[in-house]
Coordinates of C-alpha atoms and ligand atoms in Angstrom, one line a residue:
M11 CA -60.5 -71.8 -38.1
L12 CA -62.7 -69.5 -40.0
Q13 CA -66.3 -70.5 -39.2
I14 CA -68.8 -70.7 -42.0
N15 CA -71.9 -68.6 -41.8
P16 CA -74.8 -71.0 -42.2
P17 CA -76.8 -69.9 -45.2
L18 CA -80.1 -68.3 -44.4
N19 CA -82.1 -71.0 -46.3
E20 CA -80.5 -73.6 -44.1
L21 CA -81.8 -71.8 -41.0
V22 CA -85.2 -71.5 -42.6
S23 CA -85.3 -75.2 -43.3
L24 CA -84.3 -76.0 -39.7
A25 CA -86.9 -73.6 -38.3
K26 CA -89.7 -75.1 -40.5
K27 CA -88.7 -78.6 -39.6
G28 CA -88.5 -77.8 -35.9
L29 CA -91.9 -76.2 -36.0
H30 CA -93.3 -79.3 -37.6
E31 CA -91.6 -81.7 -35.1
L32 CA -92.7 -79.7 -32.1
F33 CA -96.2 -78.6 -32.9
G34 CA -97.1 -80.8 -35.9
V35 CA -97.8 -77.9 -38.2
E36 CA -96.4 -76.3 -41.3
A37 CA -95.1 -72.8 -41.2
T38 CA -97.1 -70.1 -42.8
H39 CA -94.9 -67.2 -41.8
L40 CA -91.1 -66.9 -41.6
A41 CA -89.2 -63.9 -40.4
A42 CA -85.4 -63.3 -40.2
A43 CA -83.4 -60.6 -38.4
P44 CA -79.6 -60.3 -38.3
G45 CA -77.1 -59.6 -35.5
R46 CA -74.8 -56.6 -35.9
V47 CA -71.2 -55.6 -35.5
N48 CA -70.1 -52.0 -34.9
L49 CA -67.1 -50.7 -36.8
I50 CA -66.7 -47.6 -34.7
G51 CA -68.8 -45.3 -32.4
E52 CA -69.0 -47.3 -29.1
H53 CA -71.0 -46.3 -26.1
I54 CA -72.1 -43.1 -27.7
D55 CA -75.5 -44.0 -29.1
Y56 CA -77.0 -42.9 -25.8
C57 CA -74.9 -39.7 -25.9
D58 CA -76.3 -38.2 -29.1
G59 CA -73.3 -39.5 -31.0
F60 CA -72.8 -41.2 -34.4
V61 CA -72.4 -45.0 -34.7
L62 CA -71.3 -47.0 -37.7
P63 CA -72.6 -50.6 -37.3
F64 CA -73.7 -53.1 -40.0
A65 CA -76.0 -56.1 -40.0
I66 CA -74.0 -59.4 -40.2
E67 CA -74.5 -62.6 -42.1
R68 CA -75.7 -64.3 -39.0
Y69 CA -79.5 -64.5 -38.5
L70 CA -82.2 -65.4 -36.1
V71 CA -85.2 -67.0 -37.9
I72 CA -88.7 -67.5 -36.5
A73 CA -91.1 -70.0 -38.2
A74 CA -94.7 -69.7 -37.2
R75 CA -98.3 -70.5 -37.9
P76 CA -101.5 -68.9 -36.4
N77 CA -103.3 -71.5 -34.2
D78 CA -106.8 -70.1 -34.0
T79 CA -106.6 -69.6 -30.2
M80 CA -105.5 -66.7 -28.0
T81 CA -102.4 -68.5 -26.8
A82 CA -98.9 -68.1 -28.4
R83 CA -96.7 -71.2 -28.0
V84 CA -93.1 -70.3 -28.6
A85 CA -90.0 -72.5 -28.4
S86 CA -86.3 -72.2 -29.2
S87 CA -84.3 -74.8 -31.0
L88 CA -81.8 -74.5 -28.1
G89 CA -84.2 -76.6 -26.1
G90 CA -86.5 -76.2 -23.2
E91 CA -90.3 -76.6 -23.1
P92 CA -92.4 -74.4 -25.3
V93 CA -93.6 -71.3 -23.4
E94 CA -97.2 -70.3 -23.5
L95 CA -98.3 -66.6 -23.6
D96 CA -101.9 -65.6 -22.8
L97 CA -102.7 -63.0 -25.5
T98 CA -106.0 -62.0 -24.0
Q99 CA -103.8 -60.0 -21.6
L100 CA -101.5 -57.1 -22.1
Q101 CA -98.0 -58.6 -21.9
E102 CA -95.9 -58.0 -18.8
P103 CA -92.3 -59.2 -18.0
A104 CA -92.2 -62.7 -16.5
E105 CA -90.2 -65.9 -16.4
P106 CA -88.5 -67.3 -18.3
K107 CA -86.4 -64.2 -19.0
W108 CA -85.5 -65.0 -22.7
V109 CA -89.2 -64.8 -23.6
N110 CA -89.4 -61.2 -22.3
Y111 CA -87.9 -59.9 -25.6
L112 CA -90.9 -61.5 -27.3
R113 CA -93.4 -60.3 -24.7
G114 CA -92.0 -56.8 -25.0
V115 CA -92.5 -56.7 -28.7
I116 CA -96.0 -58.1 -28.6
R117 CA -96.8 -55.5 -26.0
G118 CA -95.5 -52.8 -28.4
F119 CA -98.1 -54.0 -30.9
Q120 CA -100.8 -54.2 -28.3
D121 CA -100.1 -50.7 -27.2
R122 CA -100.6 -49.6 -30.8
G123 CA -104.0 -51.1 -30.8
Y124 CA -103.3 -54.3 -32.7
E125 CA -105.0 -57.5 -31.5
I126 CA -102.4 -60.3 -31.5
K127 CA -104.0 -63.7 -31.8
G128 CA -102.5 -67.1 -31.0
F129 CA -99.7 -68.7 -33.0
D130 CA -97.1 -71.4 -32.7
A131 CA -93.5 -70.4 -33.3
L132 CA -90.0 -71.9 -33.3
I133 CA -86.8 -69.9 -33.2
V134 CA -83.4 -70.9 -34.6
S135 CA -80.3 -68.7 -34.7
S136 CA -76.8 -68.6 -35.9
I137 CA -75.9 -65.5 -33.9
P138 CA -73.7 -66.5 -30.9
G139 CA -75.5 -65.4 -27.7
G140 CA -73.7 -63.3 -25.1
A141 CA -71.1 -62.3 -27.7
G142 CA -71.9 -58.7 -28.0
L143 CA -73.4 -59.3 -31.4
S144 CA -77.0 -58.3 -30.6
S145 CA -78.7 -61.6 -30.5
S146 CA -81.4 -60.1 -28.4
A147 CA -82.0 -57.2 -30.8
A148 CA -82.3 -59.8 -33.5
L149 CA -84.9 -61.7 -31.5
E150 CA -86.9 -58.5 -31.0
C151 CA -86.6 -57.4 -34.6
A152 CA -87.5 -60.9 -36.0
M153 CA -90.5 -61.0 -33.7
A154 CA -91.7 -57.6 -34.8
T155 CA -91.3 -58.6 -38.4
L156 CA -93.2 -61.8 -37.8
L157 CA -96.1 -59.9 -36.2
E158 CA -96.1 -57.6 -39.2
G159 CA -96.4 -60.6 -41.5
I160 CA -99.2 -62.2 -39.4
L161 CA -101.1 -59.0 -39.1
G162 CA -100.6 -58.0 -42.7
V163 CA -99.2 -54.6 -41.7
S164 CA -95.9 -52.9 -42.2
L165 CA -94.5 -50.4 -39.7
E166 CA -92.1 -47.7 -40.7
L167 CA -88.6 -49.1 -40.1
K168 CA -87.8 -46.5 -37.6
E169 CA -90.9 -47.1 -35.6
K170 CA -90.2 -50.8 -35.7
A171 CA -86.7 -50.3 -34.3
L172 CA -87.9 -48.0 -31.6
L173 CA -90.7 -50.5 -30.6
C174 CA -88.0 -53.1 -30.2
Q175 CA -85.7 -50.8 -28.2
K176 CA -88.6 -50.2 -25.9
A177 CA -89.1 -53.9 -25.4
E178 CA -85.4 -54.1 -24.3
H179 CA -85.8 -51.2 -21.9
N180 CA -89.2 -52.3 -20.3
F181 CA -89.0 -56.0 -20.5
A182 CA -85.2 -56.8 -20.3
F183 CA -84.4 -53.8 -18.2
V184 CA -81.4 -52.9 -20.2
P185 CA -81.2 -49.1 -20.8
C186 CA -79.7 -49.6 -24.3
G187 CA -79.3 -47.0 -27.0
I188 CA -80.7 -47.3 -30.5
M189 CA -77.8 -48.9 -32.3
D190 CA -78.6 -52.6 -32.2
Q191 CA -82.2 -52.5 -33.2
F192 CA -81.5 -49.9 -35.9
A193 CA -78.7 -52.0 -37.3
S194 CA -80.8 -55.2 -37.3
T195 CA -83.7 -53.3 -38.9
F196 CA -82.0 -51.1 -41.5
G197 CA -79.2 -53.5 -42.4
K198 CA -78.4 -53.5 -46.2
E199 CA -76.0 -55.6 -48.2
D200 CA -72.7 -53.8 -49.0
H201 CA -73.7 -50.9 -46.7
L202 CA -72.9 -49.7 -43.2
V203 CA -75.7 -48.1 -41.2
M204 CA -74.5 -44.8 -40.0
I205 CA -76.8 -43.5 -37.3
D206 CA -77.1 -40.0 -36.1
C207 CA -78.3 -40.7 -32.6
Q208 CA -79.3 -37.2 -32.0
S209 CA -81.8 -37.0 -34.8
G210 CA -82.4 -40.7 -34.8
E211 CA -81.9 -40.8 -38.5
P212 CA -79.9 -43.6 -40.1
Q213 CA -78.1 -43.3 -43.4
W214 CA -76.6 -46.0 -45.6
V215 CA -72.8 -45.7 -46.2
P216 CA -71.5 -47.8 -49.1
F217 CA -69.0 -50.5 -48.3
M218 CA -68.7 -51.9 -51.7
N219 CA -65.0 -52.8 -51.8
R220 CA -65.1 -56.5 -52.0
D221 CA -61.3 -56.7 -51.4
L222 CA -62.1 -56.0 -47.7
T223 CA -63.9 -57.9 -45.1
V224 CA -64.5 -57.9 -41.4
L225 CA -63.5 -60.6 -39.0
I226 CA -65.6 -61.1 -35.9
S227 CA -63.8 -62.8 -33.1
N228 CA -65.9 -64.0 -30.2
T229 CA -63.6 -64.2 -27.2
M230 CA -66.1 -66.6 -25.6
V231 CA -66.0 -64.7 -22.3
H232 CA -68.8 -62.7 -20.7
H233 CA -68.0 -61.0 -17.5
E234 CA -70.6 -60.8 -14.8
L235 CA -70.6 -57.1 -14.4
S236 CA -72.1 -56.6 -17.7
D237 CA -75.7 -55.4 -17.1
G238 CA -74.9 -53.2 -14.1
G239 CA -71.7 -52.0 -15.7
Y240 CA -73.6 -50.8 -18.8
A241 CA -76.2 -48.9 -16.8
L242 CA -73.4 -47.4 -14.6
R243 CA -71.5 -46.1 -17.7
R244 CA -74.7 -44.5 -18.9
K245 CA -75.2 -42.9 -15.6
H246 CA -71.6 -41.5 -15.6
T247 CA -72.2 -39.9 -19.0
E248 CA -75.4 -38.3 -17.7
Q249 CA -73.7 -37.0 -14.6
A250 CA -70.9 -35.6 -16.8
L251 CA -73.2 -33.8 -19.2
S252 CA -75.2 -32.2 -16.4
A253 CA -72.0 -31.1 -14.6
L254 CA -70.8 -29.6 -18.0
G255 CA -74.0 -27.7 -18.1
K256 CA -74.8 -28.7 -21.7
A257 CA -77.9 -30.0 -23.3
S258 CA -76.2 -32.4 -25.7
W259 CA -72.8 -34.1 -26.1
R260 CA -72.7 -32.5 -29.6
D261 CA -72.2 -29.1 -27.8
V262 CA -69.3 -30.4 -25.7
S263 CA -65.7 -29.9 -26.9
E264 CA -62.5 -31.7 -25.7
Q265 CA -61.5 -28.4 -24.2
D266 CA -64.7 -28.2 -22.2
V267 CA -63.9 -31.6 -20.6
L268 CA -60.3 -30.5 -19.8
T269 CA -61.5 -27.3 -18.3
M270 CA -63.9 -29.1 -16.0
W271 CA -61.5 -32.1 -15.4
D272 CA -61.1 -31.7 -11.6
Q273 CA -64.7 -30.7 -11.0
L274 CA -66.0 -33.8 -12.9
G275 CA -63.7 -36.0 -10.8
D276 CA -62.5 -39.5 -11.7
P277 CA -63.9 -41.7 -13.4
V278 CA -66.6 -39.3 -14.7
N279 CA -64.0 -37.1 -16.4
R280 CA -62.5 -40.0 -18.2
R281 CA -65.9 -41.2 -19.3
A282 CA -66.6 -37.7 -20.7
R283 CA -63.2 -37.8 -22.6
H284 CA -64.2 -41.0 -24.2
V285 CA -67.6 -39.7 -25.3
V286 CA -66.2 -36.5 -26.9
G287 CA -63.3 -38.4 -28.5
E288 CA -65.4 -41.2 -29.9
I289 CA -67.9 -38.8 -31.4
A290 CA -65.0 -37.0 -33.2
R291 CA -63.5 -40.3 -34.3
T292 CA -66.8 -41.6 -35.7
M293 CA -67.3 -38.4 -37.6
A294 CA -63.8 -38.7 -39.0
A295 CA -64.5 -42.4 -39.9
A296 CA -67.6 -41.3 -41.9
K297 CA -65.5 -38.8 -43.8
V298 CA -62.7 -41.2 -44.7
L299 CA -65.3 -43.8 -45.8
E300 CA -66.9 -41.2 -48.0
Q301 CA -63.4 -40.8 -49.7
G302 CA -63.0 -44.6 -49.9
D303 CA -59.9 -44.4 -47.7
F304 CA -60.4 -47.6 -45.7
Q305 CA -56.8 -47.6 -44.5
A306 CA -57.4 -44.4 -42.6
L307 CA -59.9 -46.3 -40.4
G308 CA -57.1 -48.3 -38.8
P309 CA -55.8 -45.5 -36.4
L310 CA -59.3 -44.4 -35.6
M311 CA -60.3 -48.0 -34.6
A312 CA -57.1 -48.3 -32.5
A313 CA -57.8 -45.0 -30.7
S314 CA -61.4 -46.1 -30.1
H315 CA -60.3 -49.4 -28.5
D316 CA -57.7 -47.7 -26.3
S317 CA -60.2 -45.2 -25.1
L318 CA -62.8 -47.9 -24.3
R319 CA -60.1 -49.8 -22.4
D320 CA -58.6 -46.9 -20.4
D321 CA -61.2 -44.2 -20.2
F322 CA -64.5 -46.0 -20.5
E323 CA -63.2 -49.2 -18.9
V324 CA -65.5 -51.6 -20.7
S325 CA -62.8 -53.8 -22.2
C326 CA -61.3 -56.8 -20.5
A327 CA -58.1 -58.9 -20.7
E328 CA -59.5 -61.2 -23.3
L329 CA -60.7 -58.5 -25.6
D330 CA -57.4 -56.6 -25.2
A331 CA -55.5 -59.8 -26.0
M332 CA -57.5 -60.4 -29.2
V333 CA -57.0 -56.8 -30.3
N334 CA -53.3 -56.9 -29.6
I335 CA -52.8 -60.0 -31.6
A336 CA -54.6 -58.3 -34.6
R337 CA -52.3 -55.3 -34.1
S338 CA -49.2 -57.5 -34.1
I339 CA -50.3 -59.0 -37.4
G340 CA -50.5 -55.4 -38.7
N341 CA -50.8 -53.9 -42.1
E342 CA -48.2 -56.2 -43.6
G343 CA -50.4 -59.2 -42.7
G344 CA -53.5 -57.6 -44.1
V345 CA -55.0 -56.1 -40.9
I346 CA -56.4 -52.6 -41.3
G347 CA -57.8 -52.0 -37.9
A348 CA -59.1 -53.9 -34.8
R349 CA -61.1 -53.0 -31.7
M350 CA -63.6 -54.4 -29.3
T351 CA -67.2 -54.1 -30.5
G352 CA -70.5 -53.8 -28.7
G353 CA -71.2 -53.2 -25.0
G354 CA -68.0 -54.9 -23.8
F355 CA -67.1 -56.7 -20.6
G356 CA -66.3 -59.6 -22.9
G357 CA -67.9 -60.4 -26.2
S358 CA -66.3 -59.9 -29.6
T359 CA -63.7 -57.9 -31.4
V360 CA -64.0 -56.5 -34.9
T361 CA -61.0 -56.7 -37.3
L362 CA -61.2 -54.9 -40.7
C363 CA -58.9 -56.7 -43.1
E364 CA -58.0 -57.6 -46.6
A365 CA -60.4 -60.3 -47.7
S366 CA -57.6 -62.4 -49.3
A367 CA -55.8 -62.6 -46.0
A368 CA -58.8 -63.2 -43.8
S369 CA -58.4 -67.0 -43.3
V370 CA -54.7 -66.7 -42.5
I371 CA -55.4 -63.8 -40.1
A372 CA -58.3 -65.8 -38.4
K373 CA -55.9 -68.7 -38.0
K374 CA -53.3 -66.6 -36.3
L375 CA -55.9 -64.9 -34.1
A376 CA -57.3 -68.2 -33.0
S377 CA -54.0 -69.9 -32.3
E378 CA -52.3 -67.0 -30.5
Y379 CA -55.5 -66.3 -28.5
L380 CA -55.6 -70.0 -27.4
L381 CA -52.0 -69.8 -26.4
Q382 CA -52.4 -66.6 -24.4
T383 CA -55.8 -67.4 -22.7
G384 CA -56.4 -71.1 -23.0
I385 CA -59.7 -70.3 -24.7
T386 CA -60.9 -71.4 -28.1
A387 CA -62.3 -68.4 -29.9
Q388 CA -65.1 -68.5 -32.5
I389 CA -64.0 -66.5 -35.6
F390 CA -66.1 -65.7 -38.7
A391 CA -66.0 -63.2 -41.5
S392 CA -69.0 -61.0 -42.5
R393 CA -69.7 -58.4 -44.9
P394 CA -72.8 -56.1 -44.4
A395 CA -76.0 -58.1 -44.8
R396 CA -79.7 -57.5 -45.3
G397 CA -81.8 -56.3 -42.3
A398 CA -84.9 -57.9 -40.8
H399 CA -87.3 -59.2 -43.4
L400 CA -90.1 -61.7 -44.1
L401 CA -89.2 -64.7 -46.2
E402 CA -90.9 -66.2 -49.1
W403 CA -91.1 -69.9 -48.9
E404 CA -92.5 -72.9 -50.8
K405 CA -95.7 -73.9 -49.2
Ligands
LIG522 C1 -75.0 -52.4 -26.4 C2 -76.2 -51.5 -26.5 C3 -76.1 -50.4 -27.6 C4 -74.8 -49.7 -27.5 C5 -73.6 -50.6 -27.3 C6 -72.3 -49.9 -27.0 O1 -74.9 -53.1 -27.6 O2 -77.4 -52.3 -26.7 O3 -77.2 -49.6 -27.5 O4 -74.8 -48.7 -26.4 O5 -73.8 -51.6 -26.3 O6 -72.0 -49.1 -28.1

């Protein structure tokens, strides 16, 4: 029931082998970047909020070798023909869409004046796609890390994350915040990455207690609305802020929202209530974490989910079902807190729990979820993992 996280060196071997099979060459450069899960602070990274994600033990790996041409040939182990990119040109969005994350990152380097020369590359990943676990941010961050390796340069971590976010905006057309790329870049073992999205400064928050772990439950559903729904939520928050007459959500109180409730109108008023409440909950979460009081995260995670479900309306029946099952297992069963994680409209839930009870909890989540929805969920545990990095390998 509890899926095993494939060890990183296994992914690396697969990537090296795949590169050799497809292009007949040995890898000279290997880069890895993790997915992420968010403990709390949802849909507020684009509202000057705080978020508390961490990099998970699921990675995307790229094996590559320069090929002495001006063409990049990239392929994914998921199949399909290798795609060729003409590097004599500035990169622009094109088909196939999945390659746009790579094009966008290459463009970020080109815009900084770097000349990117040809290479062959193969991508393998253990991050479930479309599961709200930032597989696309991992692709961007792994690519940026690979290019650093090939060019022999090293960007500031923050600059690298922002370059990747820009790729997502301009090449995948998703107006995302900074959480995913920051988590994938700044991830650190045994640490959460607390991001102040107003200053854009991340800070590591220790998560040393090995008696605890996090279960990630992929509901295996991805509702269509997703991209448009995300942009629309973002628009609602912008409308609300301007109607409230404030420069930043940090200056908005719960009372401000209540006072303006009717003028804001539905659903913008509920979107605003979510933002203000979620910022307060995430700040409270940071405080209890500082005190090492993990139990106190439970009610905060519960309130976060309810607000995302009722006020922000980005949950769905399957996410609610998974969260409700975790809630019914409760404290006695080792569950500390559960909520949806990521952009929503499907995807995954995050369940903070006692490590010793994790496999029993996963079993219950899976069987009850199957009973209620007819869907087989993917469930795995993860503690905070290392962010994007180049790998040493035996030549
Ligand atoms: C997606 C976006 C992030 C963030 C979350 C919601 O993952 O990429 O920037 O807005 O949704 O918290």
